[in-house]
Amino acid sequence: MSKDARQPKIFMMDLWATVPYYTAYLSKALLNKNVDLTVGSISYYLDPTCFSSRGINLDPGLLNIVGRFKLPRLLRRVLKLLESIVNLSALTARFLVSPPDVIHVQFLPMLTSRLPFDLWFVQLCRRRSKIVLTIHDLLPHNTGETHRRTYYGLYQIVDYIICHSDSIKQRLCSEYSIREEKISVIPHGPFFYDLTPGNPDQTLQSFELDPQKLLVLWQGIISPYKGIDLLLESWQQVEASVDNACLLIAGTGPPELLEQIRVQIRDLDLKRVKLHPRFISTEELVALYKAADIVVYPYRAITTSGALATGLALGKTIVASNLAVFRELLTDRENALLVEPQSPAELAAALIELSRNKILRQQLSENVRQMNFGAGAWSSIADKTIECYKLFGFPPGHDIKNKSPH
């Protein structure tokens, strides 16, 4: 069979399961459209069914062992590195014989290390495969300009780039000298809209929350750029002004950051803050979002946000920093309240206003629900992703066919 008579082969590359839910939801949508797709990822150790529950078989190369066990952090990273080297070696041998047409890179976790084996693998594969890169972080957060040269080089060598917002596309062109025609803007899709939430009362009880109190939720992987310190500073004003509001901070993070949060809560003498520094299962997460009256995103900077996508998918009342990426989805006082980044006073004012104004909360959440940010979003994302693949000379019409009209 000639190349023109077959479907192009796509290899989805997220070898460490760094962005597992994005990879899983996108892959499922592509497979639903009969794309010849292989998902190169290990199991996600915090949610081993992340891929299998969505009907996705994993093929990281040779080994998929480490992600199936919950191990101490340092041991897990060492073993993942060794496993990844074995997998990259196996994939290299395989692709020398039968290369995919497109390698769609979601993340290169070794990119900034002294031995960036995954980058070397991509450079080798460029000779026989086209490389598509999805940008989740323009630069690694909290590292300043340290790795700009490395990322500049990566963006130059790939054949095509997918980013999630026009503002990031503009930065790629102006700061990284990338041609506009080399970039597609495809929005970030929603997570967990398709899951049944756990028992809300049991979930609230397990998080030590009073169902009678108004719940403000911050959820995600804890990192300095996400502004928890700003949120806690603003919460001091909220507690002084609103009697029935409680703040929940839920998610994992480095021990030193968690200790900083505990110290700040203590120093500010905050009485209605619950800190749960652990992995939140998907069932718990959906139940928490469903129970939350307000979801808050006080970020200092952002490339894209899966947490925001979840809030949109679940129709929540949102308070967020007035950042360019957020403004592409949110409009102040239409479907969210937007506040000046790094302004605890503005953040406090927005939270106090929404705590006191149930009608405004309902209006904003209803406008979010009308965005229909659910399964249809991933179908559209898959269509746009397929169009990117077709840019590499695959004949239109017969190479990738829709399984269902959607």
mmCIF file of C-alpha atoms in Angstrom:
data_model
loop_
_atom_site.group_PDB
_atom_site.id
_atom_site.type_symbol
_atom_site.label_atom_id
_atom_site.label_comp_id
_atom_site.label_asym_id
_atom_site.label_seq_id
_atom_site.Cartn_x
_atom_site.Cartn_y
_atom_site.Cartn_z
ATOM 1 C CA MET A 1 0.000 0.000 0.000
ATOM 2 C CA SER A 2 1.422 3.375 -0.952
ATOM 3 C CA LYS A 3 1.788 6.130 1.568
ATOM 4 C CA ASP A 4 -0.924 8.156 -0.182
ATOM 5 C CA ALA A 5 -3.414 5.287 0.201
ATOM 6 C CA ARG A 6 -3.170 4.853 3.942
ATOM 7 C CA GLN A 7 -3.914 6.858 7.000
ATOM 8 C CA PRO A 8 -1.013 8.832 8.456
ATOM 9 C CA LYS A 9 0.376 7.332 11.647
ATOM 10 C CA ILE A 10 0.404 9.672 14.643
ATOM 11 C CA PHE A 11 2.455 9.116 17.800
ATOM 12 C CA MET A 12 1.185 11.146 20.765
ATOM 13 C CA MET A 13 4.213 11.734 23.022
ATOM 14 C CA ASP A 14 3.798 12.349 26.754
ATOM 15 C CA LEU A 15 6.270 9.760 27.995
ATOM 16 C CA TRP A 16 6.183 10.733 31.686
ATOM 17 C CA ALA A 17 2.407 11.372 31.776
ATOM 18 C CA THR A 18 3.179 15.013 32.563
ATOM 19 C CA VAL A 19 -0.151 16.297 31.208
ATOM 20 C CA PRO A 20 -2.111 13.040 31.457
ATOM 21 C CA TYR A 21 -5.659 14.360 31.344
ATOM 22 C CA TYR A 22 -4.991 16.612 28.370
ATOM 23 C CA THR A 23 -3.311 13.742 26.534
ATOM 24 C CA ALA A 24 -6.142 11.369 27.435
ATOM 25 C CA TYR A 25 -9.034 13.632 26.445
ATOM 26 C CA LEU A 26 -7.382 14.714 23.194
ATOM 27 C CA SER A 27 -6.396 11.157 22.283
ATOM 28 C CA LYS A 28 -9.904 9.874 22.937
ATOM 29 C CA ALA A 29 -11.360 12.576 20.690
ATOM 30 C CA LEU A 30 -8.873 11.759 17.918
ATOM 31 C CA LEU A 31 -9.531 8.023 18.194
ATOM 32 C CA ASN A 32 -13.260 8.723 17.927
ATOM 33 C CA LYS A 33 -12.479 10.196 14.507
ATOM 34 C CA ASN A 34 -10.589 7.085 13.377
ATOM 35 C CA VAL A 35 -7.142 8.648 13.576
ATOM 36 C CA ASP A 36 -4.354 6.037 13.439
ATOM 37 C CA LEU A 37 -3.016 7.087 16.823
ATOM 38 C CA THR A 38 -0.545 5.528 19.238
ATOM 39 C CA VAL A 39 -0.427 7.073 22.702
ATOM 40 C CA GLY A 40 3.138 7.111 24.007
ATOM 41 C CA SER A 41 2.709 7.551 27.745
ATOM 42 C CA ILE A 42 3.164 5.614 30.955
ATOM 43 C CA SER A 43 0.325 5.233 33.451
ATOM 44 C CA TYR A 44 -0.383 8.259 35.617
ATOM 45 C CA TYR A 45 0.630 7.217 39.110
ATOM 46 C CA LEU A 46 -1.984 9.386 40.861
ATOM 47 C CA ASP A 47 -4.819 8.095 38.678
ATOM 48 C CA PRO A 48 -3.883 4.738 37.106
ATOM 49 C CA THR A 49 -7.199 4.563 35.211
ATOM 50 C CA CYS A 50 -6.764 7.994 33.580
ATOM 51 C CA PHE A 51 -6.207 6.409 30.163
ATOM 52 C CA SER A 52 -7.834 2.987 30.433
ATOM 53 C CA SER A 53 -11.145 4.438 31.644
ATOM 54 C CA ARG A 54 -11.278 6.375 28.380
ATOM 55 C CA GLY A 55 -10.560 3.327 26.236
ATOM 56 C CA ILE A 56 -6.929 4.234 25.521
ATOM 57 C CA ASN A 57 -4.131 1.680 25.293
ATOM 58 C CA LEU A 58 -0.669 2.969 26.151
ATOM 59 C CA ASP A 59 2.540 2.246 24.255
ATOM 60 C CA PRO A 60 5.452 4.174 25.778
ATOM 61 C CA GLY A 61 8.029 1.987 24.021
ATOM 62 C CA LEU A 62 8.780 -1.031 26.176
ATOM 63 C CA LEU A 63 8.103 -0.495 29.896
ATOM 64 C CA ASN A 64 5.110 0.819 31.810
ATOM 65 C CA ILE A 65 5.846 -0.097 35.404
ATOM 66 C CA VAL A 66 6.696 2.949 37.534
ATOM 67 C CA GLY A 67 3.403 4.768 36.985
ATOM 68 C CA ARG A 68 1.442 1.837 38.354
ATOM 69 C CA PHE A 69 2.786 2.285 41.861
ATOM 70 C CA LYS A 70 2.752 5.090 44.402
ATOM 71 C CA LEU A 71 6.375 5.593 45.381
ATOM 72 C CA PRO A 72 8.342 8.222 47.319
ATOM 73 C CA ARG A 73 8.894 11.284 45.162
ATOM 74 C CA LEU A 74 12.666 10.995 44.689
ATOM 75 C CA LEU A 75 12.576 7.255 44.040
ATOM 76 C CA ARG A 76 9.728 7.687 41.578
ATOM 77 C CA ARG A 77 11.598 10.342 39.592
ATOM 78 C CA VAL A 78 14.792 8.260 39.442
ATOM 79 C CA LEU A 79 12.905 5.181 38.288
ATOM 80 C CA LYS A 80 10.870 7.197 35.769
ATOM 81 C CA LEU A 81 14.107 8.533 34.317
ATOM 82 C CA LEU A 82 15.562 5.041 33.940
ATOM 83 C CA GLU A 83 12.301 3.705 32.520
ATOM 84 C CA SER A 84 12.135 6.617 30.085
ATOM 85 C CA ILE A 85 15.669 5.983 28.814
ATOM 86 C CA VAL A 86 14.725 2.350 28.113
ATOM 87 C CA ASN A 87 11.530 3.461 26.372
ATOM 88 C CA LEU A 88 13.281 6.093 24.264
ATOM 89 C CA SER A 89 15.855 3.492 23.192
ATOM 90 C CA ALA A 90 13.073 1.081 22.195
ATOM 91 C CA LEU A 91 11.178 3.777 20.320
ATOM 92 C CA THR A 92 14.327 4.866 18.507
ATOM 93 C CA ALA A 93 14.922 1.323 17.251
ATOM 94 C CA ARG A 94 11.275 0.954 16.251
ATOM 95 C CA PHE A 95 11.053 4.303 14.467
ATOM 96 C CA LEU A 96 14.238 3.628 12.506
ATOM 97 C CA VAL A 97 12.354 0.752 10.897
ATOM 98 C CA SER A 98 8.813 2.137 10.852
ATOM 99 C CA PRO A 99 8.599 5.837 11.710
ATOM 100 C CA PRO A 100 5.282 7.555 12.394
ATOM 101 C CA ASP A 101 4.282 10.314 10.010
ATOM 102 C CA VAL A 102 3.765 12.763 12.883
ATOM 103 C CA ILE A 103 5.121 12.800 16.417
ATOM 104 C CA HIS A 104 2.838 15.054 18.435
ATOM 105 C CA VAL A 105 4.841 16.157 21.467
ATOM 106 C CA GLN A 106 2.898 17.174 24.549
ATOM 107 C CA PHE A 107 5.806 17.543 26.966
ATOM 108 C CA LEU A 108 9.569 17.014 27.157
ATOM 109 C CA PRO A 109 10.259 16.584 30.893
ATOM 110 C CA MET A 110 14.019 16.219 30.419
ATOM 111 C CA LEU A 111 14.364 19.288 28.204
ATOM 112 C CA THR A 112 16.083 21.497 30.781
ATOM 113 C CA SER A 113 18.289 18.768 32.274
ATOM 114 C CA ARG A 114 21.946 18.255 31.462
ATOM 115 C CA LEU A 115 21.059 15.111 29.531
ATOM 116 C CA PRO A 116 17.876 15.927 27.576
ATOM 117 C CA PHE A 117 17.345 12.450 26.153
ATOM 118 C CA ASP A 118 13.803 13.226 25.003
ATOM 119 C CA LEU A 119 14.979 16.287 23.047
ATOM 120 C CA TRP A 120 17.723 14.231 21.407
ATOM 121 C CA PHE A 121 15.106 11.642 20.495
ATOM 122 C CA VAL A 122 12.933 14.292 18.842
ATOM 123 C CA GLN A 123 15.913 15.699 16.962
ATOM 124 C CA LEU A 124 16.729 12.236 15.630
ATOM 125 C CA CYS A 125 13.102 11.572 14.653
ATOM 126 C CA ARG A 126 12.921 14.849 12.691
ATOM 127 C CA ARG A 127 14.762 13.155 9.850
ATOM 128 C CA ARG A 128 11.830 10.872 9.058
ATOM 129 C CA SER A 129 8.800 12.243 10.939
ATOM 130 C CA LYS A 130 7.144 15.624 11.254
ATOM 131 C CA ILE A 131 7.173 17.083 14.761
ATOM 132 C CA VAL A 132 4.107 18.874 16.130
ATOM 133 C CA LEU A 133 4.485 20.508 19.554
ATOM 134 C CA THR A 134 1.673 21.572 21.865
ATOM 135 C CA ILE A 135 2.818 24.353 24.185
ATOM 136 C CA HIS A 136 1.443 24.057 27.707
ATOM 137 C CA ASP A 137 4.008 26.404 29.279
ATOM 138 C CA LEU A 138 5.760 28.969 27.114
ATOM 139 C CA LEU A 139 8.611 28.851 29.638
ATOM 140 C CA PRO A 140 8.740 26.801 32.835
ATOM 141 C CA HIS A 141 6.907 28.713 35.547
ATOM 142 C CA ASN A 142 8.847 30.237 38.432
ATOM 143 C CA THR A 143 12.178 30.059 36.524
ATOM 144 C CA GLY A 144 12.289 33.538 35.006
ATOM 145 C CA GLU A 145 14.435 33.705 31.870
ATOM 146 C CA THR A 146 16.708 30.810 32.879
ATOM 147 C CA HIS A 147 15.599 28.444 30.124
ATOM 148 C CA ARG A 148 14.622 30.892 27.372
ATOM 149 C CA ARG A 149 17.492 29.864 25.075
ATOM 150 C CA THR A 150 16.603 26.179 25.430
ATOM 151 C CA TYR A 151 12.952 26.776 24.613
ATOM 152 C CA TYR A 152 13.850 29.151 21.798
ATOM 153 C CA GLY A 153 15.862 26.328 20.226
ATOM 154 C CA LEU A 154 13.010 23.833 20.682
ATOM 155 C CA TYR A 155 10.495 26.121 19.030
ATOM 156 C CA GLN A 156 12.793 26.560 16.034
ATOM 157 C CA ILE A 157 13.340 22.861 15.317
ATOM 158 C CA VAL A 158 9.748 21.594 15.453
ATOM 159 C CA ASP A 159 7.717 21.593 12.258
ATOM 160 C CA TYR A 160 4.528 22.973 13.736
ATOM 161 C CA ILE A 161 3.276 24.471 17.004
ATOM 162 C CA ILE A 162 -0.131 24.332 18.661
ATOM 163 C CA CYS A 163 -0.822 26.838 21.426
ATOM 164 C CA HIS A 164 -4.001 27.603 23.307
ATOM 165 C CA SER A 165 -4.442 31.351 22.923
ATOM 166 C CA ASP A 166 -3.855 34.232 20.536
ATOM 167 C CA SER A 167 -1.767 36.050 23.129
ATOM 168 C CA ILE A 168 0.701 33.143 23.305
ATOM 169 C CA LYS A 169 0.820 33.015 19.497
ATOM 170 C CA GLN A 170 1.726 36.704 19.433
ATOM 171 C CA ARG A 171 4.511 36.106 21.953
ATOM 172 C CA LEU A 172 5.843 33.185 19.919
ATOM 173 C CA CYS A 173 6.070 35.446 16.900
ATOM 174 C CA SER A 174 7.527 38.497 18.653
ATOM 175 C CA GLU A 175 9.771 36.882 21.264
ATOM 176 C CA TYR A 176 10.778 33.622 19.578
ATOM 177 C CA SER A 177 10.814 34.618 15.891
ATOM 178 C CA ILE A 178 8.279 31.952 14.896
ATOM 179 C CA ARG A 179 6.401 32.513 11.630
ATOM 180 C CA GLU A 180 2.644 32.892 12.006
ATOM 181 C CA GLU A 181 1.970 30.147 9.470
ATOM 182 C CA LYS A 182 3.838 27.680 11.707
ATOM 183 C CA ILE A 183 1.348 28.152 14.568
ATOM 184 C CA SER A 184 -2.265 27.136 15.153
ATOM 185 C CA VAL A 185 -4.331 28.378 18.079
ATOM 186 C CA ILE A 186 -6.493 25.557 19.409
ATOM 187 C CA PRO A 187 -8.250 26.187 22.730
ATOM 188 C CA HIS A 188 -7.577 24.068 25.793
ATOM 189 C CA GLY A 189 -10.355 21.564 26.354
ATOM 190 C CA PRO A 190 -12.301 20.880 29.550
ATOM 191 C CA PHE A 191 -11.667 18.110 32.045
ATOM 192 C CA PHE A 192 -13.982 15.953 34.174
ATOM 193 C CA TYR A 193 -17.251 17.234 32.709
ATOM 194 C CA ASP A 194 -18.010 13.590 31.816
ATOM 195 C CA LEU A 195 -17.575 12.178 35.328
ATOM 196 C CA THR A 196 -20.202 11.455 37.940
ATOM 197 C CA PRO A 197 -19.334 13.340 41.130
ATOM 198 C CA GLY A 198 -18.896 11.537 44.406
ATOM 199 C CA ASN A 199 -21.421 12.022 47.175
ATOM 200 C CA PRO A 200 -21.321 15.803 47.828
ATOM 201 C CA ASP A 201 -22.190 15.517 51.524
ATOM 202 C CA GLN A 202 -19.556 12.853 52.127
ATOM 203 C CA THR A 203 -16.980 14.862 50.164
ATOM 204 C CA LEU A 204 -17.660 18.039 52.131
ATOM 205 C CA GLN A 205 -17.448 16.063 55.357
ATOM 206 C CA SER A 206 -14.115 14.512 54.358
ATOM 207 C CA PHE A 207 -12.744 18.009 53.729
ATOM 208 C CA GLU A 208 -14.090 19.250 57.067
ATOM 209 C CA LEU A 209 -16.423 21.721 55.343
ATOM 210 C CA ASP A 210 -19.709 23.051 56.663
ATOM 211 C CA PRO A 211 -22.366 22.676 53.911
ATOM 212 C CA GLN A 212 -24.153 25.705 55.357
ATOM 213 C CA LYS A 213 -21.224 27.999 54.580
ATOM 214 C CA LEU A 214 -20.485 29.610 51.231
ATOM 215 C CA LEU A 215 -17.533 27.727 49.698
ATOM 216 C CA VAL A 216 -14.700 29.442 47.800
ATOM 217 C CA LEU A 217 -12.437 26.900 46.079
ATOM 218 C CA TRP A 218 -8.838 27.074 44.930
ATOM 219 C CA GLN A 219 -7.750 23.768 43.392
ATOM 220 C CA GLY A 220 -4.691 22.627 41.475
ATOM 221 C CA ILE A 221 -0.991 21.896 41.696
ATOM 222 C CA ILE A 222 0.427 24.413 44.169
ATOM 223 C CA SER A 223 3.027 26.729 42.664
ATOM 224 C CA PRO A 224 4.118 30.327 43.358
ATOM 225 C CA TYR A 225 2.780 31.693 40.058
ATOM 226 C CA LYS A 226 -0.742 30.622 40.996
ATOM 227 C CA GLY A 227 -1.006 33.296 43.677
ATOM 228 C CA ILE A 228 -2.146 31.444 46.783
ATOM 229 C CA ASP A 229 -0.225 33.939 48.917
ATOM 230 C CA LEU A 230 -2.221 36.765 47.297
ATOM 231 C CA LEU A 231 -5.449 34.869 47.893
ATOM 232 C CA LEU A 232 -4.666 34.394 51.577
ATOM 233 C CA GLU A 233 -3.810 38.063 51.966
ATOM 234 C CA SER A 234 -7.131 38.989 50.379
ATOM 235 C CA TRP A 235 -8.963 36.424 52.510
ATOM 236 C CA GLN A 236 -8.087 38.358 55.650
ATOM 237 C CA GLN A 237 -10.352 41.131 54.339
ATOM 238 C CA VAL A 238 -13.041 38.616 53.334
ATOM 239 C CA GLU A 239 -13.151 37.118 56.821
ATOM 240 C CA ALA A 240 -13.513 40.590 58.301
ATOM 241 C CA SER A 241 -16.448 41.398 55.997
ATOM 242 C CA VAL A 242 -18.317 38.114 55.402
ATOM 243 C CA ASP A 243 -19.411 35.802 58.197
ATOM 244 C CA ASN A 244 -20.452 32.688 56.301
ATOM 245 C CA ALA A 245 -17.637 32.113 53.757
ATOM 246 C CA CYS A 246 -14.989 29.393 53.883
ATOM 247 C CA LEU A 247 -11.908 29.024 51.670
ATOM 248 C CA LEU A 248 -10.651 25.581 50.616
ATOM 249 C CA ILE A 249 -7.167 25.188 49.124
ATOM 250 C CA ALA A 250 -6.894 21.680 47.691
ATOM 251 C CA GLY A 251 -3.988 20.175 45.783
ATOM 252 C CA THR A 252 -0.464 18.839 45.886
ATOM 253 C CA GLY A 253 2.744 20.831 45.973
ATOM 254 C CA PRO A 254 6.339 20.952 47.210
ATOM 255 C CA PRO A 255 6.694 20.644 51.013
ATOM 256 C CA GLU A 256 8.414 24.027 51.316
ATOM 257 C CA LEU A 257 5.500 25.811 49.605
ATOM 258 C CA LEU A 258 2.978 23.999 51.764
ATOM 259 C CA GLU A 259 4.841 25.109 54.867
ATOM 260 C CA GLN A 260 4.850 28.709 53.606
ATOM 261 C CA ILE A 261 1.077 28.524 53.209
ATOM 262 C CA ARG A 262 0.626 27.140 56.736
ATOM 263 C CA VAL A 263 2.825 29.896 58.156
ATOM 264 C CA GLN A 264 0.911 32.584 56.272
ATOM 265 C CA ILE A 265 -2.441 31.227 57.468
ATOM 266 C CA ARG A 266 -1.132 31.303 61.028
ATOM 267 C CA ASP A 267 0.475 34.743 60.757
ATOM 268 C CA LEU A 268 -2.690 36.259 59.276
ATOM 269 C CA ASP A 269 -4.774 34.516 61.946
ATOM 270 C CA LEU A 270 -7.184 33.158 59.336
ATOM 271 C CA LYS A 271 -10.010 31.146 60.868
ATOM 272 C CA ARG A 272 -11.964 29.935 57.844
ATOM 273 C CA VAL A 273 -9.299 28.435 55.590
ATOM 274 C CA LYS A 274 -8.990 24.696 55.002
ATOM 275 C CA LEU A 275 -5.737 23.430 53.489
ATOM 276 C CA HIS A 276 -5.808 19.899 52.058
ATOM 277 C CA PRO A 277 -2.379 19.295 50.496
ATOM 278 C CA ARG A 278 -2.993 15.981 48.787
ATOM 279 C CA PHE A 279 -3.999 14.525 45.463
ATOM 280 C CA ILE A 280 -7.723 14.997 44.901
ATOM 281 C CA SER A 281 -9.341 12.064 43.117
ATOM 282 C CA THR A 282 -11.393 12.930 40.051
ATOM 283 C CA GLU A 283 -14.622 11.952 41.819
ATOM 284 C CA GLU A 284 -13.789 14.172 44.787
ATOM 285 C CA LEU A 285 -12.699 16.977 42.496
ATOM 286 C CA VAL A 286 -15.966 17.024 40.570
ATOM 287 C CA ALA A 287 -17.914 16.912 43.840
ATOM 288 C CA LEU A 288 -15.897 19.848 45.195
ATOM 289 C CA TYR A 289 -16.454 21.923 42.072
ATOM 290 C CA LYS A 290 -20.148 21.113 42.160
ATOM 291 C CA ALA A 291 -20.326 22.180 45.811
ATOM 292 C CA ALA A 292 -18.257 25.357 45.389
ATOM 293 C CA ASP A 293 -20.100 28.658 45.185
ATOM 294 C CA ILE A 294 -17.061 30.479 43.789
ATOM 295 C CA VAL A 295 -13.900 29.169 42.107
ATOM 296 C CA VAL A 296 -10.875 31.468 42.190
ATOM 297 C CA TYR A 297 -7.793 31.722 39.930
ATOM 298 C CA PRO A 298 -5.518 34.466 41.365
ATOM 299 C CA TYR A 299 -2.611 33.687 39.011
ATOM 300 C CA ARG A 300 0.349 35.991 38.496
ATOM 301 C CA ALA A 301 0.969 34.641 34.966
ATOM 302 C CA ILE A 302 -0.349 31.825 32.809
ATOM 303 C CA THR A 303 0.167 30.049 29.482
ATOM 304 C CA THR A 304 -2.925 27.903 29.780
ATOM 305 C CA SER A 305 -5.014 26.510 32.616
ATOM 306 C CA GLY A 306 -6.620 23.108 32.880
ATOM 307 C CA ALA A 307 -8.114 24.172 36.200
ATOM 308 C CA LEU A 308 -9.925 27.066 34.511
ATOM 309 C CA ALA A 309 -11.143 24.682 31.805
ATOM 310 C CA THR A 310 -12.615 22.507 34.545
ATOM 311 C CA GLY A 311 -14.373 25.480 36.141
ATOM 312 C CA LEU A 312 -15.840 26.442 32.771
ATOM 313 C CA ALA A 313 -16.914 22.890 31.984
ATOM 314 C CA LEU A 314 -18.710 22.590 35.310
ATOM 315 C CA GLY A 315 -20.454 25.955 35.012
ATOM 316 C CA LYS A 316 -18.946 27.709 38.021
ATOM 317 C CA THR A 317 -18.917 31.301 39.245
ATOM 318 C CA ILE A 318 -15.348 32.446 38.585
ATOM 319 C CA VAL A 319 -12.982 35.086 39.922
ATOM 320 C CA ALA A 320 -9.724 35.301 37.960
ATOM 321 C CA SER A 321 -6.740 37.525 37.344
ATOM 322 C CA ASN A 322 -7.135 39.900 34.426
ATOM 323 C CA LEU A 323 -4.506 38.194 32.240
ATOM 324 C CA ALA A 324 -4.493 38.085 28.440
ATOM 325 C CA VAL A 325 -4.936 34.305 28.277
ATOM 326 C CA PHE A 326 -7.928 34.425 30.637
ATOM 327 C CA ARG A 327 -9.507 37.336 28.731
ATOM 328 C CA GLU A 328 -9.805 35.138 25.648
ATOM 329 C CA LEU A 329 -12.380 33.060 27.543
ATOM 330 C CA LEU A 330 -13.624 35.395 30.263
ATOM 331 C CA THR A 331 -15.276 38.784 30.102
ATOM 332 C CA ASP A 332 -15.491 40.871 33.241
ATOM 333 C CA ARG A 333 -19.006 40.937 34.720
ATOM 334 C CA GLU A 334 -20.314 38.793 31.878
ATOM 335 C CA ASN A 335 -19.080 35.305 32.789
ATOM 336 C CA ALA A 336 -16.550 36.107 35.537
ATOM 337 C CA LEU A 337 -15.139 38.835 37.727
ATOM 338 C CA LEU A 338 -11.637 39.786 36.566
ATOM 339 C CA VAL A 339 -9.255 41.503 38.960
ATOM 340 C CA GLU A 340 -5.875 43.147 38.606
ATOM 341 C CA PRO A 341 -3.110 40.529 39.002
ATOM 342 C CA GLN A 342 -1.188 40.754 42.272
ATOM 343 C CA SER A 343 -3.812 43.005 43.854
ATOM 344 C CA PRO A 344 -5.137 41.407 47.046
ATOM 345 C CA ALA A 345 -7.418 44.404 47.585
ATOM 346 C CA GLU A 346 -9.194 43.925 44.225
ATOM 347 C CA LEU A 347 -9.370 40.192 44.759
ATOM 348 C CA ALA A 348 -10.911 40.686 48.203
ATOM 349 C CA ALA A 349 -13.443 43.159 46.833
ATOM 350 C CA ALA A 350 -14.546 40.693 44.137
ATOM 351 C CA LEU A 351 -14.886 37.823 46.600
ATOM 352 C CA ILE A 352 -16.821 39.975 49.070
ATOM 353 C CA GLU A 353 -19.170 41.221 46.348
ATOM 354 C CA LEU A 354 -19.924 37.712 45.113
ATOM 355 C CA SER A 355 -20.296 36.365 48.636
ATOM 356 C CA ARG A 356 -23.006 38.934 49.305
ATOM 357 C CA ASN A 357 -24.694 38.863 45.880
ATOM 358 C CA LYS A 358 -26.282 35.505 45.086
ATOM 359 C CA ILE A 359 -28.034 36.877 42.012
ATOM 360 C CA LEU A 360 -24.708 37.949 40.479
ATOM 361 C CA ARG A 361 -23.214 34.541 41.256
ATOM 362 C CA GLN A 362 -26.097 32.824 39.504
ATOM 363 C CA GLN A 363 -25.913 35.173 36.518
ATOM 364 C CA LEU A 364 -22.193 34.602 35.987
ATOM 365 C CA SER A 365 -22.444 30.817 36.328
ATOM 366 C CA GLU A 366 -25.408 30.673 33.949
ATOM 367 C CA ASN A 367 -23.404 32.582 31.336
ATOM 368 C CA VAL A 368 -20.556 30.101 31.808
ATOM 369 C CA ARG A 369 -22.931 27.169 31.287
ATOM 370 C CA GLN A 370 -24.150 28.738 28.059
ATOM 371 C CA MET A 371 -20.597 28.452 26.695
ATOM 372 C CA ASN A 372 -21.255 24.672 26.367
ATOM 373 C CA PHE A 373 -17.690 23.873 27.334
ATOM 374 C CA GLY A 374 -18.007 20.071 27.277
ATOM 375 C CA ALA A 375 -17.771 17.082 24.933
ATOM 376 C CA GLY A 376 -18.411 19.223 21.862
ATOM 377 C CA ALA A 377 -15.305 21.239 22.680
ATOM 378 C CA TRP A 378 -13.032 18.175 22.379
ATOM 379 C CA SER A 379 -14.650 17.130 19.104
ATOM 380 C CA SER A 380 -13.867 20.574 17.699
ATOM 381 C CA ILE A 381 -10.334 20.448 19.146
ATOM 382 C CA ALA A 382 -9.774 17.069 17.477
ATOM 383 C CA ASP A 383 -10.967 18.429 14.106
ATOM 384 C CA LYS A 384 -8.589 21.370 14.353
ATOM 385 C CA THR A 385 -5.731 19.090 15.405
ATOM 386 C CA ILE A 386 -6.371 16.830 12.420
ATOM 387 C CA GLU A 387 -6.171 19.880 10.145
ATOM 388 C CA CYS A 388 -2.694 20.526 11.567
ATOM 389 C CA TYR A 389 -1.649 16.974 10.714
ATOM 390 C CA LYS A 390 -2.974 17.408 7.170
ATOM 391 C CA LEU A 391 -0.646 20.359 6.597
ATOM 392 C CA PHE A 392 2.150 17.873 6.020
ATOM 393 C CA GLY A 393 0.939 16.709 2.650
ATOM 394 C CA PHE A 394 -1.555 14.029 3.606
ATOM 395 C CA PRO A 395 -4.281 13.936 0.969
ATOM 396 C CA PRO A 396 -7.550 15.434 2.181
ATOM 397 C CA GLY A 397 -10.707 13.394 2.297
ATOM 398 C CA HIS A 398 -9.458 9.832 2.745
ATOM 399 C CA ASP A 399 -6.583 9.904 5.172
ATOM 400 C CA ILE A 400 -8.558 10.603 8.355
ATOM 401 C CA LYS A 401 -12.286 10.048 8.437
ATOM 402 C CA ASN A 402 -14.861 10.930 11.018
ATOM 403 C CA LYS A 403 -16.249 7.976 12.904
ATOM 404 C CA SER A 404 -19.413 9.910 13.682
ATOM 405 C CA PRO A 405 -20.726 13.280 12.521
ATOM 406 C CA HIS A 406 -20.692 14.966 15.984
#
